[in-house]
């Protein structure tokens, strides 16, 4: 069983996109009243929600999606969409206005050409 512990680190994978945008479905409070390393906003001791795996995190507060299917949830993945361009480079903007942030969008400008085919231009 894989357990992901969310400590008060606001950017777990260091890609410049806050975990509260990338992984947690609710905004973290920045408070850990019982000092167990879990933010009160997702701590099952405070939310009184469900904790099927016993990790102390309310199961309904997390988004464990893995868009690129590499086995690493987006909030821990430095390239969430697997296009070869780091999330920090793509950012949390929506260039083509399709409702998908660029770091999750395989064609961030909506021109029909996947970002993976143009990554060399972004990294020059």
XYZ file of C-alpha atoms in Angstrom:
124
model
C 0.000 0.000 0.000
C 1.303 3.437 -0.938
C 0.615 6.241 1.522
C 1.141 9.888 0.676
C 1.507 12.043 3.778
C 0.699 15.690 3.246
C 2.780 17.719 5.652
C 2.686 21.500 5.751
C 4.867 21.627 2.627
C 2.985 23.895 0.230
C 4.744 22.561 -2.893
C 5.624 18.879 -2.406
C 7.245 18.373 -5.808
C 8.920 21.795 -6.003
C 7.392 22.674 -9.372
C 6.152 26.097 -8.318
C 2.491 25.054 -8.278
C 0.962 24.965 -4.815
C -0.308 21.565 -3.605
C -3.663 23.132 -2.768
C -4.095 23.741 -6.519
C -2.474 20.508 -7.645
C -3.586 17.853 -5.212
C -5.741 18.933 -2.320
C -9.366 19.523 -3.249
C -9.695 22.119 -0.490
C -7.462 24.964 0.649
C -4.970 24.015 3.364
C -5.240 25.995 6.580
C -1.541 26.049 7.484
C -2.497 24.818 10.956
C -1.668 21.464 12.563
C -3.414 21.624 15.945
C -2.516 18.104 17.042
C 1.080 18.228 15.704
C 0.723 15.041 13.665
C 2.148 16.585 10.484
C -1.226 16.782 8.723
C -2.920 20.106 8.012
C -6.175 20.447 9.995
C -8.129 21.111 6.782
C -7.545 17.501 5.642
C -6.859 15.826 9.012
C -9.560 13.218 9.593
C -9.364 13.954 13.344
C -10.848 17.385 12.562
C -12.923 16.740 9.428
C -14.464 13.571 10.948
C -14.567 12.124 7.422
C -13.484 8.733 6.085
C -9.934 7.403 6.382
C -10.016 3.938 4.784
C -6.225 3.546 4.577
C -5.479 4.856 8.087
C -3.069 7.597 6.986
C -4.886 10.302 8.971
C -5.965 12.198 5.847
C -9.648 12.557 4.986
C -10.086 10.455 1.836
C -12.502 12.979 0.353
C -10.004 15.842 0.488
C -7.367 14.545 -1.935
C -6.982 14.341 -5.682
C -4.618 11.452 -6.410
C -4.929 11.671 -10.183
C -1.985 10.602 -12.321
C -2.668 12.198 -15.709
C 0.350 10.735 -17.506
C 0.002 7.262 -15.950
C 3.597 7.088 -14.750
C 2.619 5.905 -11.271
C 3.335 9.278 -9.626
C 0.313 11.365 -8.558
C 0.298 14.833 -10.139
C 1.100 16.604 -6.879
C 4.395 14.655 -6.668
C 5.135 14.642 -10.411
C 7.389 17.350 -11.855
C 5.847 16.702 -15.311
C 2.180 15.915 -14.626
C 1.082 15.575 -18.256
C 4.186 13.629 -19.363
C 4.972 15.913 -22.303
C 8.635 16.311 -21.382
C 8.186 19.888 -20.165
C 8.413 20.408 -16.402
C 5.317 21.758 -14.652
C 7.418 24.663 -13.360
C 8.032 25.733 -16.968
C 4.421 25.248 -18.098
C 2.919 26.876 -15.027
C -0.617 27.073 -13.709
C -1.916 29.294 -16.528
C -4.416 28.226 -19.196
C -2.903 29.517 -22.444
C -5.626 28.195 -24.763
C -8.567 28.929 -22.432
C -9.877 25.354 -22.457
C -10.179 25.146 -18.670
C -7.112 22.903 -18.285
C -3.978 24.454 -16.738
C -0.943 24.152 -19.028
C 0.867 21.770 -16.662
C -2.002 19.267 -17.201
C -2.667 20.054 -20.884
C -0.896 18.014 -23.595
C -1.622 20.800 -26.144
C -1.442 23.969 -24.054
C -1.932 26.412 -26.924
C -4.729 24.437 -28.624
C -3.128 24.392 -32.078
C -3.423 20.615 -32.515
C 0.320 20.022 -32.074
C 1.159 18.229 -28.802
C 3.518 20.162 -26.518
C 5.848 17.136 -26.482
C 6.636 17.826 -30.161
C 7.658 21.420 -29.456
C 9.416 21.077 -26.077
C 12.814 21.868 -27.618
C 11.564 25.396 -28.395
C 10.508 26.025 -24.802
C 13.812 24.861 -23.371
C 16.128 26.937 -25.596
